[in-house]
Tab-separated table of C-alpha atoms and ligand atoms in Angstrom:
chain	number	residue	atom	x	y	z
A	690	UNK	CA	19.221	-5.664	0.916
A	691	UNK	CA	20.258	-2.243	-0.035
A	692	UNK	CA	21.098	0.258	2.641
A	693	UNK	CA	20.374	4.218	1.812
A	694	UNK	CA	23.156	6.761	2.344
A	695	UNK	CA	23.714	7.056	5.895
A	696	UNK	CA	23.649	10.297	7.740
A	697	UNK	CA	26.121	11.565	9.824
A	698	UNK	CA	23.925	13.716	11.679
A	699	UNK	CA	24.545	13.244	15.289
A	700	UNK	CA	21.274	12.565	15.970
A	701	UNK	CA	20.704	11.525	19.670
A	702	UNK	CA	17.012	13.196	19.721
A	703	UNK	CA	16.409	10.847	16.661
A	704	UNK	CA	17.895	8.131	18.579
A	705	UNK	CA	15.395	8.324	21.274
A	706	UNK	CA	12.706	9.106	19.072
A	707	UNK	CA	13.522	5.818	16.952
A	708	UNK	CA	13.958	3.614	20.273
A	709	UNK	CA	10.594	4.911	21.489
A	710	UNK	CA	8.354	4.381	18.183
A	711	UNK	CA	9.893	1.249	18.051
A	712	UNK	CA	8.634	0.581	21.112
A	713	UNK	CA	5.494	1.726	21.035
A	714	UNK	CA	5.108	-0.682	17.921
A	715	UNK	CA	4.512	-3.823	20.203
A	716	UNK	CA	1.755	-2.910	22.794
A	717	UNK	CA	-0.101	-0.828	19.514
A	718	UNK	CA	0.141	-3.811	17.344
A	719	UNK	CA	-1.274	-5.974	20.221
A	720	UNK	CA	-4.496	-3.888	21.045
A	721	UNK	CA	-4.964	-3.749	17.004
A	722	UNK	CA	-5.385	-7.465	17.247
A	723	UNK	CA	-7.588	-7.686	20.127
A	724	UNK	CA	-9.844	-4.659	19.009
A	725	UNK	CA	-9.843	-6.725	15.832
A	726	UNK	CA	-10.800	-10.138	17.129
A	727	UNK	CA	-13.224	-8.249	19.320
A	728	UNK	CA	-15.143	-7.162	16.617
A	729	UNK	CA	-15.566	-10.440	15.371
A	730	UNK	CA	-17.612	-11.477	18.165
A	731	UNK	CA	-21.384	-11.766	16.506
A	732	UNK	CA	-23.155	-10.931	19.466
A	733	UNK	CA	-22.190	-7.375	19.571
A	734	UNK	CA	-24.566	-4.899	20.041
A	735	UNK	CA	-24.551	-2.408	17.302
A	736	UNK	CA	-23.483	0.680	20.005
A	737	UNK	CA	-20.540	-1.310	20.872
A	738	UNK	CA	-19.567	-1.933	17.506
A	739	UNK	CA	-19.197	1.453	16.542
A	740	UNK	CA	-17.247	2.341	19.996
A	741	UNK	CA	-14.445	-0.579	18.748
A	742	UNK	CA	-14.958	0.478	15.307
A	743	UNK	CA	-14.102	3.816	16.538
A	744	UNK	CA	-10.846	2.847	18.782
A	745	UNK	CA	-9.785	0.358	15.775
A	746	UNK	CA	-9.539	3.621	13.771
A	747	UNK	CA	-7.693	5.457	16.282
A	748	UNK	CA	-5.330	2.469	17.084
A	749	UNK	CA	-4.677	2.635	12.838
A	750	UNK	CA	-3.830	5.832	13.146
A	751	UNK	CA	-1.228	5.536	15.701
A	752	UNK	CA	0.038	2.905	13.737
A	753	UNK	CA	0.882	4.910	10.827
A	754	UNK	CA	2.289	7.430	12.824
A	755	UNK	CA	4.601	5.361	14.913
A	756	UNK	CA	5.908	3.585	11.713
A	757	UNK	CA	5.867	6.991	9.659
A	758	UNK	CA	7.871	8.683	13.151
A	759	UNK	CA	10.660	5.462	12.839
A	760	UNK	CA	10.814	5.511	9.528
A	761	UNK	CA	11.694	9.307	9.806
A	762	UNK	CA	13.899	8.753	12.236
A	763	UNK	CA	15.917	6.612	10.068
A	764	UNK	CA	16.015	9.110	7.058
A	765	UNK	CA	17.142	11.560	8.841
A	766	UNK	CA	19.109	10.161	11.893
A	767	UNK	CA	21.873	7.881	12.212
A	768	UNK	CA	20.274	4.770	11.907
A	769	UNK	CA	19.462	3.216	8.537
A	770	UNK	CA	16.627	3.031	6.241
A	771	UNK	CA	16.336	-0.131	4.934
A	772	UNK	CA	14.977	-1.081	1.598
A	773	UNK	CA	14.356	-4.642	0.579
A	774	UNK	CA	13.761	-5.085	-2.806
A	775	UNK	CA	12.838	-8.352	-4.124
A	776	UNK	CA	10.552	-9.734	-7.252
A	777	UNK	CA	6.373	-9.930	-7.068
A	778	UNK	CA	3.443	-9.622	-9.022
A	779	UNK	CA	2.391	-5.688	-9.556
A	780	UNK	CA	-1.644	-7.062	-9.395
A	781	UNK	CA	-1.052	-8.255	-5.622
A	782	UNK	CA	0.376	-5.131	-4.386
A	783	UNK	CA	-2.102	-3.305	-5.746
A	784	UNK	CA	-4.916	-5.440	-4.454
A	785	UNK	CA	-3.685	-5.093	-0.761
A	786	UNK	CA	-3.348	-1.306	-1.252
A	787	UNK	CA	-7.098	-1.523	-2.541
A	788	UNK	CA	-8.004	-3.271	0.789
A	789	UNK	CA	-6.142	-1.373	3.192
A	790	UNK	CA	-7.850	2.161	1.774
A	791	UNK	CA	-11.154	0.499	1.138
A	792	UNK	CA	-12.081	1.512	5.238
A	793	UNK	CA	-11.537	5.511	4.415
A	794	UNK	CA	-14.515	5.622	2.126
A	795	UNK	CA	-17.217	5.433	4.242
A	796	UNK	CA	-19.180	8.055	2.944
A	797	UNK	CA	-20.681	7.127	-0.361
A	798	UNK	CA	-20.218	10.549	-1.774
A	799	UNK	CA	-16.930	9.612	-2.504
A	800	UNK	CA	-15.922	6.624	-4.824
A	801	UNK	CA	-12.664	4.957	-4.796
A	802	UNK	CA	-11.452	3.302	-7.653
A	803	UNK	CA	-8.706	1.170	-9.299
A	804	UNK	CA	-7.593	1.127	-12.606
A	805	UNK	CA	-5.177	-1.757	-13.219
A	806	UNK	CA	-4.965	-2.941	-17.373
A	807	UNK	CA	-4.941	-6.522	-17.065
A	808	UNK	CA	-1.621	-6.264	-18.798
A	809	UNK	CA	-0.216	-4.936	-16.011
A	810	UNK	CA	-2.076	-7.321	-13.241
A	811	UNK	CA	0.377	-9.984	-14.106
A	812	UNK	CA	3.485	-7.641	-14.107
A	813	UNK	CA	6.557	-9.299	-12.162
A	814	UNK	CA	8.603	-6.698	-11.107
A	815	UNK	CA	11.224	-5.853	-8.610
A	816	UNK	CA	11.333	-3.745	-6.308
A	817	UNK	CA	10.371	-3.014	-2.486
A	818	UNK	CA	6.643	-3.944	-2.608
A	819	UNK	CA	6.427	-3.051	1.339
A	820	UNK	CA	7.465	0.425	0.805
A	821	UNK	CA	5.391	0.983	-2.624
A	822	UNK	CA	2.235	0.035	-0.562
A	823	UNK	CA	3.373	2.415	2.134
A	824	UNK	CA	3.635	5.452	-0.509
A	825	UNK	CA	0.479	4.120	-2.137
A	826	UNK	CA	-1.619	4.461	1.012
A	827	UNK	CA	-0.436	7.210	2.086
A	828	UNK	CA	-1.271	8.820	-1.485
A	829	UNK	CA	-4.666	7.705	-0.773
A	830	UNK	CA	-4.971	8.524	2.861
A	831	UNK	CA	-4.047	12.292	2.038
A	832	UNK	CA	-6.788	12.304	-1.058
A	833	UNK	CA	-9.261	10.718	1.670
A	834	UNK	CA	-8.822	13.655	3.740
A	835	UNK	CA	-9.095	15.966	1.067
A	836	UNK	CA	-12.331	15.198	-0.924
A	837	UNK	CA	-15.485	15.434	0.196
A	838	UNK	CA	-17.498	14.467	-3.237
A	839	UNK	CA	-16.756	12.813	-6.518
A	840	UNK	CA	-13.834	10.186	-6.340
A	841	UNK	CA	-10.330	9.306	-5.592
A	842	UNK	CA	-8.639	7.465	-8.125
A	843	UNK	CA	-5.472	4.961	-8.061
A	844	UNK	CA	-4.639	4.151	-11.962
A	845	UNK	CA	-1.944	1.966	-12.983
A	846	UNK	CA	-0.318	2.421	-15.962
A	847	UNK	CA	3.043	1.873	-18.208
A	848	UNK	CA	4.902	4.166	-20.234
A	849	UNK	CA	7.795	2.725	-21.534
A	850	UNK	CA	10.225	1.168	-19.284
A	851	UNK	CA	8.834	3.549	-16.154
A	852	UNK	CA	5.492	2.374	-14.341
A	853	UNK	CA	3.263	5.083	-13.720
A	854	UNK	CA	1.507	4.819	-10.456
A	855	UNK	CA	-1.661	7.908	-9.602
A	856	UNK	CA	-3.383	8.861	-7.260
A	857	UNK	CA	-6.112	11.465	-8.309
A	858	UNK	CA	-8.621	13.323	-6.465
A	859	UNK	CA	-11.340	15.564	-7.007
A	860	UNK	CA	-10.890	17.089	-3.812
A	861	UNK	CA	-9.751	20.842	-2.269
A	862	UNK	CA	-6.486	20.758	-3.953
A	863	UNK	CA	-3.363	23.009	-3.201
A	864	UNK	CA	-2.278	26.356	-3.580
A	865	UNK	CA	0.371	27.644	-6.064
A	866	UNK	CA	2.719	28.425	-3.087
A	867	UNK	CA	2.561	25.460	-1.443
A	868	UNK	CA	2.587	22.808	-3.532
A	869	UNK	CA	6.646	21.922	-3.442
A	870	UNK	CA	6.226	22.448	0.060
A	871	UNK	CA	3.770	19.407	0.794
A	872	UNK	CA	6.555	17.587	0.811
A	873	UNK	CA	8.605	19.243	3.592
A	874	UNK	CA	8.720	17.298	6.925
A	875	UNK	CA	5.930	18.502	9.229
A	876	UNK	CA	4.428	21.018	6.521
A	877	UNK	CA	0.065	21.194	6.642
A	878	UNK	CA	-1.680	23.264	4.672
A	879	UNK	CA	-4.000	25.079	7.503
A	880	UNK	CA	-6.903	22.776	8.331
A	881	UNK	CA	-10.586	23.328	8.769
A	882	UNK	CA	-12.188	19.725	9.357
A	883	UNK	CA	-12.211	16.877	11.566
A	884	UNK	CA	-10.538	14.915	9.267
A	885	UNK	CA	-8.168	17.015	7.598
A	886	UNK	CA	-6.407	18.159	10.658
A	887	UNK	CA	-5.129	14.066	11.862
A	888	UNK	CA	-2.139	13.343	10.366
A	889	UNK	CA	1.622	15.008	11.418
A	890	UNK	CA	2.512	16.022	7.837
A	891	UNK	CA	5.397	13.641	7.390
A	892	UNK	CA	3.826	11.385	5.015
A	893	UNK	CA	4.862	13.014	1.886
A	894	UNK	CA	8.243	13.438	2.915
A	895	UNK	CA	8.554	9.999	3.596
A	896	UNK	CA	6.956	8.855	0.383
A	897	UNK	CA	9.779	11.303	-1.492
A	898	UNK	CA	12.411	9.785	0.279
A	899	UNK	CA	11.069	6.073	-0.370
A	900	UNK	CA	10.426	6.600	-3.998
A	901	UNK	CA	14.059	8.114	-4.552
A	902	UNK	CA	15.646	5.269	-2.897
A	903	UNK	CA	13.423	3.279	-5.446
A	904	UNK	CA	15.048	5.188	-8.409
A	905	UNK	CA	11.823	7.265	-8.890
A	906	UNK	CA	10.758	10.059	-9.070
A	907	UNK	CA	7.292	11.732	-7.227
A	908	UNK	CA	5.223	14.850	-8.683
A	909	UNK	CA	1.847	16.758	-7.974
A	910	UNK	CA	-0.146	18.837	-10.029
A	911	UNK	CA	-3.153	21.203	-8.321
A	912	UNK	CA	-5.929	23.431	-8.987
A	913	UNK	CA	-7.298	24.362	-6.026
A	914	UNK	CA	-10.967	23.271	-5.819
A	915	UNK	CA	-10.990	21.001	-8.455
A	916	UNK	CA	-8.474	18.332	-7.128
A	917	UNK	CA	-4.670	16.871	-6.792
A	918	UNK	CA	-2.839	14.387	-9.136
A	919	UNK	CA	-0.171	12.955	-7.296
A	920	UNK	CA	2.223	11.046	-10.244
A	921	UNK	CA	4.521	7.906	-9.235
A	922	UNK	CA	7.286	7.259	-11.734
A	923	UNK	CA	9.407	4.119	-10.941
A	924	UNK	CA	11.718	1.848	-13.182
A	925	UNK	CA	10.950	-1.154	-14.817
A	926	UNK	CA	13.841	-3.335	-15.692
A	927	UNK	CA	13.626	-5.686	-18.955
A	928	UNK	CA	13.009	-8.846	-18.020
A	929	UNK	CA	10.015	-7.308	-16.314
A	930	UNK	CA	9.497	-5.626	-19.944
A	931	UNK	CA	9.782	-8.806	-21.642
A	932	UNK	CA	7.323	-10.694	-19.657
A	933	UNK	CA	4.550	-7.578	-20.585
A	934	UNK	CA	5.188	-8.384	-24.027
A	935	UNK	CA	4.644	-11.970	-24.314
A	936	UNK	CA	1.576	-11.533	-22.250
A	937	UNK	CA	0.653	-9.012	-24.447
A	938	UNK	CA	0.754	-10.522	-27.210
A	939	UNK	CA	-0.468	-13.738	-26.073
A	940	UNK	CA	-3.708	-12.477	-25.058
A	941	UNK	CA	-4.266	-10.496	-28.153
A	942	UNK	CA	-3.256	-13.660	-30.231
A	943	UNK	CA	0.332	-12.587	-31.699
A	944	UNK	CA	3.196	-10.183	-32.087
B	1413	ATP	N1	-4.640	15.054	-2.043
B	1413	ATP	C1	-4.425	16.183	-1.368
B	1413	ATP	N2	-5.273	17.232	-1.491
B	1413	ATP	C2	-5.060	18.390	-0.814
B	1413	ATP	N3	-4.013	18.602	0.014
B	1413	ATP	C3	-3.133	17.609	0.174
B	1413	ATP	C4	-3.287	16.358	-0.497
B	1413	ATP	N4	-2.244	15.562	-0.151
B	1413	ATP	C5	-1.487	16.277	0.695
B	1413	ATP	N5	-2.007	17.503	0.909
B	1413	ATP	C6	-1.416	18.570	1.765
B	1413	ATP	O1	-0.069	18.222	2.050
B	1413	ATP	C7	0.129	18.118	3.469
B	1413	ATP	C8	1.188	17.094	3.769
B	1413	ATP	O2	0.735	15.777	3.495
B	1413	ATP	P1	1.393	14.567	4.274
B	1413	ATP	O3	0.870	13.292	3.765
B	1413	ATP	O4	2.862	14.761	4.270
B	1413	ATP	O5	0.913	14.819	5.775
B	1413	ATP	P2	-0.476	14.509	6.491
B	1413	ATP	O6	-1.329	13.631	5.655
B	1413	ATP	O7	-1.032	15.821	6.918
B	1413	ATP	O8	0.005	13.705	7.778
B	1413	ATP	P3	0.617	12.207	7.786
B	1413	ATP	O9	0.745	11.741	6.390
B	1413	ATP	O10	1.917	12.365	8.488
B	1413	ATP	O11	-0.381	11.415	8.561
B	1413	ATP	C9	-1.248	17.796	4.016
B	1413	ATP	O12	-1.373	18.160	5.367
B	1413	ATP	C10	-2.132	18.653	3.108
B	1413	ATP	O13	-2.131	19.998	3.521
B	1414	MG	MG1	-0.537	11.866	4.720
């Protein structure tokens, strides 16, 4: 367990806002559950189901928020933000990412896909896997919001000893003058649609912070109605090398 730098803000509205969102993190977990196992029940009419699909969206929502508020919080308060790295298989975090996003494609005008080399799939590396699926679908979420035809894309890839991790989008992109500030806490670019205007705007901060703490780095490129590449650059230590290598080699039969 590392812990980040600690702050030495003061920090007492932080302190209350951390002891609330972590309270608000039981009863919203709980009616998750229930709306879930609710809509398992096969004899649901087809109205209902929408209504719980409907508050089962919502209840995600305030999910992210309440973990995205506490996590927040900790960055910036007194408290601490933990990260926990330990060692697992790249292809399993990716799959769960794939999972968790696959709900905010509903609308078949926009495709999601995945692009992980079967090199990689096997990839043991460590790191915080928790908090890489947190930036991941958060990448995701924002390029959700953002498109309204053609695809988002999450591609895998390694270049050297870094893992590149993208998210790309062929959605509304960002102006010149505010693309460094996407990642300032609270910072929306004005919104227009349903859709674009849920969120708080701290999920790109919180993905910076995350991915420094992970010894990465995070960058965006734009061109404003043609789409957003948001670029993931994290370390890959040798072993983890290594173990590409032999797999490399052993499934193209030799060095
Ligand atoms: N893929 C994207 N395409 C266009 N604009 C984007 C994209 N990703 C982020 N943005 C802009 O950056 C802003 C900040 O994104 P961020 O993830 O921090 O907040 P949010 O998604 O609005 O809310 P939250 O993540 O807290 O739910 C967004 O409101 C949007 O204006
Ligand atoms: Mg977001």
């Amino acid at each position: 367990m590392v812990d980040a730098e600690e702050n030495t803000n003061d920090g007492h509205g932080l302190d209350i806002i951390s002891s609330i969102t972590h309270e608000l993190r039981t009863p919203i977990n709980s009616t998750k559950g229930f709306l879930e196992l609710a809509m398992k029940d096969p004899e649901l009419s087809l109205e209902t189901r929408e209504k719980l699909k409907k508050a089962l969206e919502s209840v995600r929502r305030m999910s992210v928020l309440v973990n995205d508020l506490l996590d927040l919080s900790m960055i910036i308060g007194s408290g601490r933000f933990h990260i926990y790295p330990r060692w697992f298989f790249l292809g399993d975090i990716i799959s769960t990412v794939e999972e968790d996003c696959s709900h905010m494609f509903p609308d078949p005008e926009v495709r999601f896909r995945v692009e992980l080399p079967e090199e990689l799939e096997k990839l043991k590396m460590r790191s915080d896997p928790v908090r890489i699926r947190q930036v991941l679908v958060n990448l995701v979420d924002n390029a959700s919001k953002y498109t309204i035809r053609g695809y988002v894309d999450l591609i895998v890839m390694r270049d050297g000893d870094r893992l590149i991790l993208e998210v790309r989008d062929t959605g509304i992109g960002i102006a010149p003058e505010n693309i460094e500030r996407v990642f300032e806490p609270f910072f929306q670019e004005s919104s227009g649609t349903d859709r674009k205007s849920t969120g708080t705007g701290i999920g790109l901060t919180l993905s910076r912070e995350i991915i420094k703490r992970l010894d990465g780095s995070i960058e965006v490129r734009s061109v404003q109605g043609e789409g957003t590449v948001f670029h993931v650059n994290l370390p890959l230590e040798s072993s983890e090398l290594d173990m590409v290598e032999n797999l490399f080699s052993e499934s193209h039969g030799g060095g």
